[in-house]
Amino acid sequence: MKPVVYAALLTVLLGACAQQPTKEAAVIEDRAQPAAPTVAKDGIETRGIAPAAPDARALDGTLRMPPKNAAGALGQRTVYFDYDSAAIREEYRGVVEAHAGFLKTNANAKVILQGHTDERGSREYNLALGQRRADSVRQAMSVLGVPEARMESVSFGEEKPAVEGQGETAWQKNRRAEIVYEGE
Amino acid sequence: MKTPLRHTLALFLFALTFSVPAWSAMTIEIIGGAAKRIPLAIVPFAPADKLDDPAEIVSADLARSGLFQLIETRDVSPLPREPQDIRFPQWRAKGADAIVIGQVLPLGGNRYEVRFRLYDVVRGQQLAGFSYTTTPQGLRAVAHKISDVIHEKLTGEPGAYSGRIAYVLKSAGRYELQVADVDGHNAFTVARSSEAIISPAWSPDGSRLAYVSFEDKKPVVYVQNLVDGTRRALARFKGSNSAPAWSPDGKRLAVVLSKDATSQIYLIPAAGGEPQRFTRGGALDTEPAFSPDGKWLYFTSDRGGSPQIYRAPIDGGGAPQRVTFEGGYNVSPTLSPDGRTLAYIHRREGRFLVAVMDLATGQTQVLTDTDHDESPSFAPNGRTLLYATLLGGRGLLATVSVDGRVRQRLSQSGDLREPAWAPVAN
């Protein structure tokens, strides 16, 4: 029982950290640095988490995010898309269903769906395309029963490529939506 | 014709409290030029006190335009300073159609008077003559004003040397929103972030910049006051917030929000407040741009199956009308100051090019031959477009005259992108 309580406390503390109020400042520099060290992976900056965090349980015993080493579809966080398309390909249905299932059984978990595009064309049009990809995953999860209040879909457009460089090999890795849990 | 004008631009500290001086040099290269250039002699003003010579700044401005052929003056002695010193036959023999003379006179107390006169060499008549009082810091601005006067007198069209531009410099994984003179001098950083900054948009009076910052791990629209450096989030709603555009009266902005449906356009008071939804439907709508008369909002939408430019009346709620028809990708609309010309990005055979459309006739023209052009914006005189492009994988800024003849490239170490020409010269 005791480890569970510790873990729960840790979860609460991490949650508090994540919601630090940010000050308005003329120069962004001061506020762009996250409190925790950042780890660049696949072009996405993810906030560093204490080793115990992935298995942290809320007081009711639910998880805030899937364990880092989750097996199968729940271990996958990325959905890839065809050019100029926001349709979820058949091969990624299982990923979306696994995370929807996790969100339904873990009522404290919240998810941010981040849409991305390749670098071709207008940055703002790409931002809107990335938004549609994120929205597409959000809507699929909504249909599967995940409450809208626990999801936010946002877009990075072409600003955070998973792979740098030009050509279809790089581009297809960049047309994607990433599933990120709040607190990660 | 290719005339590289390598110009390492020194920077001086800009005494503005909010500014961070940007210590880097911009290189300007000119490509092309008018078929017939106006031969012009600009005599050194030779200022005292080791001041920059305004004649050199004027020469660089006018050479860059591609419209003038500068006549060598160094072999003339003595150089004329006053009107009575000009020997017109001598300058006619050198092929000059016009001559500029001037001087910088110390007034004491760190103030100077800059005088200049423009003469028609053929007729021996004065075309313009002005006097400006300034400080050493204001000397470049005075020189750009002189360039504007000369340009207008000799071409019949207003110049655009006095303005400012905003752009984003990406260097070493950091993003800096910078504001600089049109010639790249006086660059200073107004915002710096480890996350992307895109879509800077000038308020009509040039005192504020709206932009999109990803510092909160999602796109949020900020408005920053360039006078005191303060800023606030104008749109930070659930989902994405982007693509700010100012109304011509500066009282409201169009923004793109995804809070209710995927990427729709909203109008929001410049002072902040509740956004009012402008577009509806399942398609994505983005990149709003007001017409200068404030009656229309142009925007990009894929409601017809491919991204095209549409326009809808701001008031009255009329149905959007499609504006572009050629090709399967036309985005990033922007209107000339007189409202007659639409500039946008047109995709042809996989290349993204700057194009213009005469709105009265619907006639279109592609102006560039590069591959990755983005973010066009007009100079205040409507004669030149500033845009971003890629060369050898590196981002740089470029300008093109609206007839496509004269082009310039502005580059420096790091990636330049997201340019916006300030709507007023101040």
Coordinates of C-alpha atoms in Angstrom, one line a residue:
Chain A
M1 CA 0.0 0.0 0.0
K2 CA 2.8 2.4 1.0
P3 CA 4.5 2.6 -2.4
V4 CA 1.2 3.4 -4.0
V5 CA 0.8 6.4 -1.7
Y6 CA 4.3 7.7 -2.4
A7 CA 3.7 7.3 -6.1
A8 CA 0.4 9.2 -5.8
L9 CA 2.2 12.0 -4.0
L10 CA 4.8 12.1 -6.7
T11 CA 2.1 12.3 -9.3
V12 CA 0.5 15.2 -7.5
L13 CA 3.8 17.0 -7.2
L14 CA 4.6 16.4 -10.9
G15 CA 1.2 17.7 -11.8
A16 CA 1.8 20.9 -9.7
C17 CA 5.2 21.3 -11.5
A18 CA 3.6 21.1 -14.8
Q19 CA 1.2 23.8 -14.0
Q20 CA 3.6 26.4 -12.8
P21 CA 2.2 29.8 -13.7
T22 CA 4.3 31.6 -16.4
K23 CA 5.1 35.2 -16.1
E24 CA 4.5 37.6 -19.0
A25 CA 7.9 38.9 -20.2
A26 CA 9.0 41.0 -23.1
V27 CA 11.6 38.5 -24.1
I28 CA 10.5 34.9 -24.4
E29 CA 13.9 33.6 -23.5
D30 CA 13.2 33.5 -19.8
R31 CA 10.1 31.4 -20.1
A32 CA 10.9 29.1 -23.0
Q33 CA 13.1 26.9 -20.8
P34 CA 11.0 24.2 -19.1
A35 CA 11.7 23.5 -15.5
A36 CA 12.8 20.0 -16.1
P37 CA 15.6 19.0 -18.5
T38 CA 14.4 18.3 -22.0
V39 CA 15.3 15.3 -24.0
A40 CA 15.2 15.7 -27.7
K41 CA 13.8 12.6 -29.4
D42 CA 12.5 12.4 -32.9
G43 CA 12.4 16.2 -33.0
I44 CA 10.0 16.4 -30.1
E45 CA 11.1 17.9 -26.9
T46 CA 9.7 15.8 -24.1
R47 CA 9.9 16.8 -20.5
G48 CA 12.1 14.6 -18.4
I49 CA 10.2 12.5 -15.9
A50 CA 11.5 10.8 -12.7
P51 CA 11.9 7.0 -13.3
A52 CA 9.0 6.3 -11.0
A53 CA 6.6 8.6 -12.8
P54 CA 5.4 6.3 -15.6
D55 CA 4.1 3.9 -13.1
A56 CA 2.7 6.6 -10.8
R57 CA -0.9 6.0 -9.7
A58 CA -3.5 8.5 -8.7
L59 CA -5.3 8.0 -5.3
D60 CA -7.9 5.9 -7.1
G61 CA -5.3 3.6 -8.5
T62 CA -5.4 4.8 -12.1
L63 CA -2.4 5.8 -14.3
R64 CA -1.7 9.2 -15.7
M65 CA 0.1 7.8 -18.7
P66 CA 0.9 4.4 -20.1
P67 CA 4.2 2.8 -18.8
K68 CA 7.2 3.8 -20.9
N69 CA 7.7 0.2 -21.9
A70 CA 4.1 -0.6 -22.6
A71 CA 3.8 -3.6 -25.0
G72 CA 1.9 -3.6 -28.3
A73 CA -0.1 -0.8 -29.7
L74 CA -0.1 1.1 -26.4
G75 CA 3.7 1.4 -26.7
Q76 CA 3.3 3.3 -30.0
R77 CA 2.7 7.0 -29.9
T78 CA 2.8 8.1 -33.5
V79 CA 0.3 7.9 -36.3
Y80 CA 1.6 8.5 -39.8
F81 CA -0.4 10.1 -42.7
D82 CA -0.4 10.1 -46.5
Y83 CA 0.5 13.4 -48.3
D84 CA -2.2 16.1 -47.9
S85 CA -4.3 13.6 -45.9
A86 CA -5.7 13.5 -42.4
A87 CA -7.3 10.0 -42.8
I88 CA -6.1 7.5 -40.2
R89 CA -4.6 4.6 -42.1
E90 CA -5.9 1.1 -41.2
E91 CA -2.6 0.1 -39.8
Y92 CA -2.8 2.8 -37.1
R93 CA -6.4 2.0 -35.9
G94 CA -5.0 -0.3 -33.3
V95 CA -2.8 2.5 -31.9
V96 CA -5.7 4.9 -31.6
E97 CA -7.9 2.2 -30.0
A98 CA -5.3 1.2 -27.5
H99 CA -4.8 4.8 -26.3
A100 CA -8.6 5.4 -26.3
G101 CA -8.9 2.3 -24.2
F102 CA -6.2 3.4 -21.8
L103 CA -7.9 6.9 -21.4
K104 CA -11.2 5.3 -20.7
T105 CA -9.9 3.1 -17.9
N106 CA -7.6 5.8 -16.4
A107 CA -9.9 8.7 -15.7
N108 CA -7.1 11.1 -14.6
A109 CA -5.1 10.7 -17.8
K110 CA -5.3 13.6 -20.2
V111 CA -3.8 13.6 -23.7
I112 CA -2.4 16.2 -26.1
L113 CA -2.6 15.2 -29.8
Q114 CA 0.1 17.0 -31.7
G115 CA -0.2 17.2 -35.5
H116 CA 2.7 17.7 -37.9
T117 CA 3.4 18.0 -41.6
D118 CA 6.3 17.9 -44.0
E119 CA 8.1 21.1 -44.9
R120 CA 6.6 21.8 -48.3
G121 CA 4.4 24.9 -48.8
S122 CA 3.1 27.6 -46.6
R123 CA 3.8 27.4 -42.9
E124 CA 0.3 28.5 -41.9
Y125 CA -1.4 26.2 -44.3
N126 CA 0.8 23.4 -42.9
L127 CA -0.2 24.4 -39.4
A128 CA -3.9 23.9 -40.4
L129 CA -3.1 20.6 -42.1
G130 CA -1.3 19.4 -38.9
Q131 CA -4.3 20.6 -36.9
R132 CA -6.6 18.5 -39.1
R133 CA -4.4 15.4 -38.4
A134 CA -4.5 16.0 -34.7
D135 CA -8.3 16.6 -34.9
S136 CA -8.7 13.4 -36.8
V137 CA -7.1 11.3 -34.0
R138 CA -9.1 13.3 -31.4
Q139 CA -12.3 12.6 -33.2
A140 CA -11.5 8.9 -33.5
M141 CA -10.9 8.7 -29.8
S142 CA -14.1 10.7 -29.1
V143 CA -16.1 8.2 -31.1
L144 CA -14.4 5.4 -29.1
G145 CA -15.8 7.1 -25.9
V146 CA -13.0 9.4 -24.6
P147 CA -14.4 12.6 -23.2
E148 CA -13.5 15.7 -25.1
A149 CA -12.5 17.5 -21.9
R150 CA -9.5 15.1 -21.5
M151 CA -8.1 15.7 -25.0
E152 CA -6.6 18.7 -26.7
S153 CA -5.5 18.7 -30.3
V154 CA -2.8 21.2 -31.4
S155 CA -0.6 21.6 -34.4
F156 CA 3.1 22.2 -34.9
G157 CA 2.7 22.4 -38.7
E158 CA 6.2 22.0 -40.2
E159 CA 8.0 23.5 -37.3
K160 CA 9.0 20.2 -35.5
P161 CA 10.1 17.7 -38.1
A162 CA 10.9 14.2 -36.7
V163 CA 13.5 13.9 -39.4
E164 CA 15.5 16.8 -41.0
G165 CA 16.1 16.9 -44.7
Q166 CA 14.2 16.9 -47.9
G167 CA 12.8 14.0 -50.0
E168 CA 10.0 11.6 -49.5
T169 CA 11.9 9.4 -47.0
A170 CA 12.1 12.3 -44.6
W171 CA 8.8 13.8 -45.5
Q172 CA 6.8 10.6 -44.8
K173 CA 8.2 10.4 -41.3
N174 CA 7.2 14.0 -40.6
R175 CA 3.5 13.7 -41.7
R176 CA 2.3 12.5 -38.3
A177 CA 0.3 13.0 -35.2
E178 CA 2.0 12.3 -31.8
I179 CA 0.1 11.1 -28.7
V180 CA 1.5 12.9 -25.7
Y181 CA 0.1 12.5 -22.2
E182 CA -0.2 15.5 -19.9
G183 CA 2.7 15.4 -17.5
E184 CA 5.1 14.0 -20.0
Chain B
M1 CA 22.7 40.2 -65.8
K2 CA 24.1 39.5 -62.4
T3 CA 25.5 42.3 -60.3
P4 CA 26.6 41.1 -56.8
L5 CA 26.8 43.9 -54.4
R6 CA 28.5 42.4 -51.4
H7 CA 27.8 44.7 -48.6
T8 CA 28.9 43.8 -45.1
L9 CA 26.6 45.8 -43.0
A10 CA 27.9 47.2 -39.7
L11 CA 25.5 47.4 -36.9
F12 CA 25.3 50.0 -34.2
L13 CA 23.6 49.7 -30.9
F14 CA 20.1 50.8 -31.1
A15 CA 19.2 52.7 -28.0
L16 CA 15.9 51.1 -27.3
T17 CA 15.2 49.6 -24.0
F18 CA 13.5 46.4 -25.3
S19 CA 15.9 45.7 -28.1
V20 CA 18.7 43.2 -28.1
P21 CA 21.2 44.2 -30.8
A22 CA 21.6 41.5 -33.4
W23 CA 25.3 41.1 -34.0
S24 CA 25.4 39.7 -37.5
A25 CA 25.9 40.9 -41.0
M26 CA 23.4 40.7 -43.8
T27 CA 24.6 40.3 -47.4
I28 CA 22.6 41.8 -50.2
E29 CA 22.8 40.5 -53.8
I30 CA 21.0 42.0 -56.8
I31 CA 19.8 39.9 -59.7
G32 CA 18.5 41.5 -62.8
G33 CA 17.5 45.1 -63.3
A34 CA 15.5 47.5 -65.5
A35 CA 16.2 47.3 -69.2
K36 CA 17.0 51.0 -69.2
R37 CA 18.7 52.4 -66.1
I38 CA 18.8 56.1 -65.2
P39 CA 22.4 57.3 -65.2
L40 CA 22.9 59.2 -61.9
A41 CA 26.0 60.8 -60.3
I42 CA 25.9 61.0 -56.5
V43 CA 28.7 63.3 -55.2
P44 CA 30.1 62.4 -51.7
F45 CA 28.7 64.7 -49.0
A46 CA 32.0 64.2 -47.1
P47 CA 30.7 64.8 -43.6
A48 CA 33.1 65.9 -40.8
D49 CA 33.4 64.1 -37.4
K50 CA 33.9 60.6 -39.0
L51 CA 30.2 60.3 -39.7
D52 CA 28.9 57.8 -42.3
D53 CA 28.5 59.6 -45.6
P54 CA 24.8 59.8 -46.5
A55 CA 25.9 59.8 -50.1
E56 CA 27.2 56.2 -49.7
I57 CA 24.0 55.1 -48.1
V58 CA 21.9 56.7 -50.9
S59 CA 24.2 55.2 -53.5
A60 CA 23.7 51.7 -52.0
D61 CA 19.9 52.2 -51.8
L62 CA 19.6 53.3 -55.4
A63 CA 22.0 50.8 -56.8
R64 CA 20.0 48.0 -55.1
S65 CA 16.8 49.1 -56.8
G66 CA 18.2 48.0 -60.2
L67 CA 16.7 51.2 -61.7
F68 CA 19.8 53.4 -61.6
Q69 CA 23.3 53.3 -63.1
L70 CA 25.7 55.1 -60.8
I71 CA 28.2 57.3 -62.5
E72 CA 31.8 57.3 -61.1
T73 CA 32.5 60.6 -59.3
R74 CA 36.0 60.0 -57.8
D75 CA 37.9 61.3 -60.9
V76 CA 36.2 64.7 -60.6
S77 CA 38.1 67.4 -58.7
P78 CA 37.1 69.5 -57.0
L79 CA 33.8 67.8 -56.3
P80 CA 30.9 70.2 -56.2
R81 CA 29.3 71.0 -52.8
E82 CA 27.1 74.0 -53.8
P83 CA 24.9 74.5 -56.9
Q84 CA 27.2 77.1 -58.4
D85 CA 30.1 74.5 -58.3
I86 CA 28.3 72.1 -60.7
R87 CA 29.8 72.2 -64.2
F88 CA 26.9 70.6 -66.1
P89 CA 28.8 70.0 -69.4
Q90 CA 31.4 68.0 -67.5
W91 CA 28.6 65.7 -66.0
R92 CA 26.8 65.5 -69.4
A93 CA 30.1 64.3 -70.9
K94 CA 30.2 61.5 -68.2
G95 CA 26.8 60.4 -69.3
A96 CA 24.8 61.5 -66.2
D97 CA 21.2 62.5 -66.6
A98 CA 21.0 63.7 -63.0
I99 CA 23.4 64.7 -60.2
V100 CA 23.0 64.7 -56.4
I101 CA 25.1 67.0 -54.3
G102 CA 24.9 67.6 -50.5
Q103 CA 26.7 68.3 -47.3
V104 CA 26.5 67.6 -43.6
L105 CA 26.8 70.7 -41.4
P106 CA 27.5 70.5 -37.7
L107 CA 25.0 72.5 -35.6
G108 CA 26.6 71.8 -32.3
G109 CA 25.1 69.7 -29.5
N110 CA 25.5 66.5 -31.5
R111 CA 23.1 67.8 -34.1
Y112 CA 23.7 68.1 -37.8
E113 CA 22.0 69.6 -40.8
V114 CA 21.9 67.4 -43.9
R115 CA 21.3 69.3 -47.2
F116 CA 20.9 67.8 -50.6
R117 CA 19.9 68.9 -54.1
L118 CA 19.0 66.9 -57.1
Y119 CA 19.7 68.4 -60.5
D120 CA 18.6 67.6 -64.0
V121 CA 22.1 67.6 -65.8
V122 CA 20.6 68.0 -69.3
R123 CA 18.6 71.1 -68.4
G124 CA 20.7 72.4 -65.5
Q125 CA 17.6 72.6 -63.4
Q126 CA 17.0 71.7 -59.7
L127 CA 14.5 68.9 -59.3
A128 CA 14.5 68.7 -55.5
G129 CA 16.3 70.3 -52.6
F130 CA 15.7 69.5 -48.9
S131 CA 17.3 70.1 -45.6
Y132 CA 17.0 67.7 -42.6
T133 CA 18.2 68.2 -39.0
T134 CA 19.3 65.0 -37.3
T135 CA 21.6 63.3 -34.8
P136 CA 24.4 60.8 -35.9
Q137 CA 22.0 58.0 -35.0
G138 CA 19.4 59.4 -37.4
L139 CA 21.7 59.8 -40.3
R140 CA 20.9 56.6 -42.0
A141 CA 17.1 57.3 -41.7
V142 CA 17.8 60.7 -43.4
A143 CA 19.8 59.1 -46.1
H144 CA 16.9 56.7 -46.8
K145 CA 14.5 59.6 -47.0
I146 CA 16.8 61.3 -49.5
S147 CA 16.8 58.0 -51.5
D148 CA 13.0 58.1 -51.5
V149 CA 12.9 61.6 -52.8
I150 CA 15.4 61.0 -55.6
H151 CA 13.6 57.8 -56.6
E152 CA 10.3 59.5 -56.8
K153 CA 11.6 62.5 -58.8
L154 CA 13.4 60.4 -61.3
T155 CA 11.1 57.5 -61.8
G156 CA 7.7 59.1 -61.0
E157 CA 7.0 56.4 -58.4
P158 CA 7.5 56.5 -54.7
G159 CA 10.6 54.8 -53.3
A160 CA 10.6 52.3 -50.4
Y161 CA 14.0 52.8 -48.7
S162 CA 12.8 54.2 -45.4
G163 CA 10.8 51.3 -44.2
R164 CA 11.4 48.5 -41.8
I165 CA 11.0 44.7 -42.1
A166 CA 10.4 42.0 -39.5
Y167 CA 11.5 38.4 -40.0
V168 CA 12.6 35.3 -38.0
L169 CA 16.2 34.2 -37.8
K170 CA 16.7 30.6 -36.9
S171 CA 20.3 30.0 -35.8
A172 CA 21.8 27.3 -33.6
G173 CA 18.4 25.9 -32.8
R174 CA 17.0 29.3 -31.5
Y175 CA 14.5 31.5 -33.0
E176 CA 14.8 35.3 -33.0
L177 CA 12.1 37.7 -34.2
Q178 CA 14.0 40.7 -35.5
V179 CA 13.1 44.1 -36.9
A180 CA 15.5 45.9 -39.2
D181 CA 15.7 48.7 -41.7
V182 CA 14.9 47.6 -45.3
D183 CA 18.6 47.4 -46.1
G184 CA 19.3 45.0 -43.2
H185 CA 20.9 47.6 -41.0
N186 CA 19.8 48.4 -37.4
A187 CA 18.6 44.8 -36.9
F188 CA 17.5 44.1 -33.4
T189 CA 15.8 41.2 -31.7
V190 CA 12.4 41.8 -30.1
A191 CA 11.7 38.2 -29.1
R192 CA 13.9 35.1 -28.7
S193 CA 12.8 31.5 -28.1
S194 CA 14.0 27.9 -28.2
E195 CA 10.6 27.2 -29.9
A196 CA 9.5 28.3 -33.3
I197 CA 8.1 31.8 -33.9
I198 CA 6.1 32.3 -37.2
S199 CA 3.8 34.7 -38.9
P200 CA 4.8 38.2 -37.7
A201 CA 2.2 40.8 -38.7
W202 CA 2.6 44.6 -38.4
S203 CA -0.1 46.8 -37.0
P204 CA -1.1 49.4 -39.5
D205 CA 0.7 52.2 -37.6
G206 CA 3.9 50.0 -37.3
S207 CA 3.9 50.2 -33.5
R208 CA 3.0 46.6 -32.7
L209 CA 3.8 43.1 -34.0
A210 CA 1.4 40.2 -33.8
Y211 CA 3.0 36.8 -34.1
V212 CA 2.7 33.1 -33.4
S213 CA 4.9 31.6 -30.7
F214 CA 5.2 27.8 -29.8
E215 CA 6.8 28.5 -26.4
D216 CA 3.8 26.9 -24.7
K217 CA 4.1 23.7 -26.7
K218 CA 1.3 24.9 -28.9
P219 CA 0.7 27.9 -31.2
V220 CA -0.4 31.0 -29.4
V221 CA -1.0 34.5 -30.9
Y222 CA 0.9 37.3 -29.1
V223 CA 0.8 41.0 -29.7
Q224 CA 4.0 42.9 -28.8
N225 CA 4.3 46.6 -28.4
L226 CA 7.5 47.7 -30.1
V227 CA 7.8 50.9 -28.2
D228 CA 8.1 49.5 -24.7
G229 CA 8.5 45.8 -25.4
T230 CA 5.5 44.6 -23.5
R231 CA 3.4 41.8 -24.9
R232 CA 0.3 39.8 -24.1
A233 CA -1.4 36.7 -25.5
L234 CA -4.2 37.8 -27.8
A235 CA -5.4 34.3 -28.5
R236 CA -4.6 31.3 -26.3
F237 CA -7.7 29.1 -26.6
K238 CA -7.9 25.4 -26.5
G239 CA -6.2 23.9 -29.6
S240 CA -4.2 26.0 -32.0
N241 CA -4.1 29.8 -32.4
S242 CA -2.4 31.2 -35.4
A243 CA -2.2 33.4 -38.6
P244 CA -2.8 36.9 -37.1
A245 CA -3.8 39.7 -39.6
W246 CA -4.6 43.3 -38.7
S247 CA -7.6 45.2 -40.0
P248 CA -6.6 48.4 -41.7
D249 CA -8.0 50.6 -38.8
G250 CA -5.9 48.5 -36.4
K251 CA -9.0 47.9 -34.2
R252 CA -9.2 44.2 -34.7
L253 CA -7.4 41.1 -35.9
A254 CA -8.4 38.1 -37.9
V255 CA -6.9 34.9 -36.3
V256 CA -7.2 31.2 -37.0
L257 CA -8.5 29.1 -34.1
S258 CA -9.3 25.4 -33.7
K259 CA -11.3 25.7 -30.5
D260 CA -14.7 25.0 -32.1
A261 CA -13.9 23.2 -35.3
T262 CA -10.7 22.5 -37.4
S263 CA -8.9 25.8 -38.3
Q264 CA -11.5 28.5 -38.7
I265 CA -11.1 32.3 -39.0
Y266 CA -12.3 34.5 -36.2
L267 CA -12.3 38.3 -35.7
I268 CA -11.0 39.5 -32.3
P269 CA -10.6 43.0 -30.9
A270 CA -7.0 44.2 -30.9
A271 CA -7.4 45.0 -27.2
G272 CA -8.3 41.4 -26.5
G273 CA -11.7 39.9 -25.9
E274 CA -14.2 37.4 -27.2
P275 CA -13.4 36.1 -30.8
Q276 CA -16.3 36.2 -33.2
R277 CA -16.4 33.4 -35.7
F278 CA -16.0 34.5 -39.4
T279 CA -15.9 31.2 -41.4
R280 CA -17.9 28.1 -41.1
G281 CA -17.9 24.6 -42.5
G282 CA -15.8 21.4 -42.4
A283 CA -13.0 22.8 -44.6
L284 CA -9.9 24.4 -43.1
D285 CA -9.7 28.1 -43.5
T286 CA -6.5 30.0 -42.7
E287 CA -4.1 32.8 -43.7
P288 CA -6.6 35.7 -43.5
A289 CA -5.7 39.1 -45.1
F290 CA -7.7 42.2 -45.0
S291 CA -8.3 44.3 -48.2
P292 CA -6.9 47.8 -47.6
D293 CA -10.4 49.3 -47.7
G294 CA -11.4 46.9 -44.9
K295 CA -14.3 45.5 -46.8
W296 CA -13.0 42.1 -47.7
L297 CA -11.2 39.3 -46.0
Y298 CA -9.1 37.1 -48.3
F299 CA -8.1 33.7 -47.0
T300 CA -6.8 30.2 -48.0
S301 CA -9.3 27.4 -47.9
D302 CA -9.5 23.8 -49.1
R303 CA -13.3 23.8 -49.3
G304 CA -13.0 23.1 -53.0
G305 CA -10.8 20.1 -52.5
S306 CA -7.4 21.9 -52.9
P307 CA -6.0 25.0 -51.2
Q308 CA -7.2 28.1 -53.0
I309 CA -7.7 31.7 -52.2
Y310 CA -11.2 33.0 -51.4
R311 CA -12.6 36.3 -50.3
A312 CA -15.7 37.1 -48.2
P313 CA -17.2 40.5 -47.2
I314 CA -16.2 41.5 -43.7
D315 CA -19.8 42.7 -42.9
G316 CA -23.0 41.4 -44.2
G317 CA -22.1 37.8 -44.2
G318 CA -22.1 37.2 -48.0
A319 CA -20.9 33.8 -49.2
P320 CA -17.1 33.5 -49.9
Q321 CA -16.1 33.9 -53.6
R322 CA -13.2 31.9 -55.1
V323 CA -10.4 34.1 -56.3
T324 CA -7.7 31.7 -57.7
F325 CA -8.4 29.0 -60.3
E326 CA -5.1 28.1 -62.0
G327 CA -3.4 25.1 -60.4
G328 CA -4.0 23.0 -57.4
Y329 CA -2.2 25.0 -54.7
N330 CA -2.6 28.8 -54.2
V331 CA -2.0 30.1 -50.7
S332 CA -0.7 33.0 -48.6
P333 CA -2.8 35.9 -50.0
T334 CA -1.7 39.5 -49.4
L335 CA -3.1 42.7 -50.9
S336 CA -1.1 45.6 -52.4
P337 CA -1.6 48.9 -50.5
D338 CA -3.9 50.2 -53.3
G339 CA -6.0 47.0 -53.1
R340 CA -5.6 46.3 -56.9
T341 CA -3.1 43.5 -56.8
L342 CA -3.2 40.2 -55.0
A343 CA 0.2 38.5 -54.3
Y344 CA 0.2 34.8 -53.3
I345 CA 2.2 31.6 -53.5
H346 CA 1.4 29.4 -56.5
R347 CA 2.6 25.8 -56.9
R348 CA 3.7 24.8 -60.4
E349 CA 5.3 21.4 -61.1
G350 CA 6.3 21.0 -57.5
R351 CA 7.8 24.4 -57.1
F352 CA 6.4 27.1 -54.9
L353 CA 6.5 30.5 -56.6
V354 CA 5.5 34.1 -55.9
A355 CA 2.6 35.2 -58.2
V356 CA 0.5 38.3 -58.6
M357 CA -3.0 38.7 -59.8
D358 CA -4.6 42.0 -61.2
L359 CA -7.9 41.8 -59.3
A360 CA -9.7 43.9 -61.9
T361 CA -8.8 41.6 -64.9
G362 CA -8.0 38.4 -63.1
Q363 CA -4.7 38.3 -65.1
T364 CA -1.9 36.4 -63.2
Q365 CA 1.9 36.5 -63.5
V366 CA 4.5 34.3 -61.8
L367 CA 7.4 36.6 -60.7
T368 CA 10.1 34.2 -59.4
D369 CA 11.9 31.1 -60.6
T370 CA 13.0 29.6 -57.2
D371 CA 11.6 26.5 -55.6
H372 CA 10.4 27.2 -52.1
D373 CA 9.0 30.7 -52.0
E374 CA 6.8 31.7 -49.0
S375 CA 5.2 34.6 -47.1
P376 CA 5.0 37.4 -49.7
S377 CA 4.4 41.0 -48.4
F378 CA 4.2 44.3 -50.3
A379 CA 6.4 47.3 -49.8
P380 CA 4.4 50.4 -48.7
N381 CA 4.8 51.8 -52.2
G382 CA 3.3 48.6 -53.7
R383 CA 6.1 48.2 -56.2
T384 CA 8.2 45.5 -54.5
L385 CA 7.4 42.2 -52.8
L386 CA 9.4 40.7 -49.9
Y387 CA 9.3 37.0 -49.5
A388 CA 11.3 34.0 -48.1
T389 CA 12.9 31.4 -50.2
L390 CA 15.5 28.6 -49.9
L391 CA 18.9 28.5 -51.6
G392 CA 21.0 25.4 -51.2
G393 CA 18.7 24.3 -48.3
R394 CA 19.2 27.6 -46.4
G395 CA 16.5 30.1 -45.8
L396 CA 17.0 33.7 -47.1
L397 CA 14.9 36.7 -47.8
A398 CA 14.4 38.1 -51.3
T399 CA 12.6 40.9 -53.0
V400 CA 11.1 41.1 -56.4
S401 CA 9.6 44.1 -58.2
V402 CA 6.0 43.6 -59.2
D403 CA 7.0 43.4 -62.8
G404 CA 9.4 40.6 -62.0
R405 CA 12.5 42.4 -63.4
V406 CA 14.5 43.3 -60.3
R407 CA 15.3 40.9 -57.5
Q408 CA 17.5 41.1 -54.4
R409 CA 18.5 38.4 -52.0
L410 CA 19.3 39.1 -48.3
S411 CA 21.1 36.5 -46.5
Q412 CA 23.2 36.0 -43.3
S413 CA 24.5 33.1 -41.3
G414 CA 21.5 31.1 -40.1
D415 CA 18.1 30.7 -41.7
L416 CA 16.0 33.8 -42.5
R417 CA 12.3 33.3 -42.9
E418 CA 8.8 34.7 -42.3
P419 CA 9.4 38.2 -43.5
A420 CA 6.9 41.0 -43.2
W421 CA 7.4 44.6 -44.7
A422 CA 6.1 47.2 -42.3
P423 CA 3.1 49.0 -43.8
V424 CA 4.4 52.5 -43.0
A425 CA 7.8 54.2 -43.2
N426 CA 8.4 56.1 -40.0

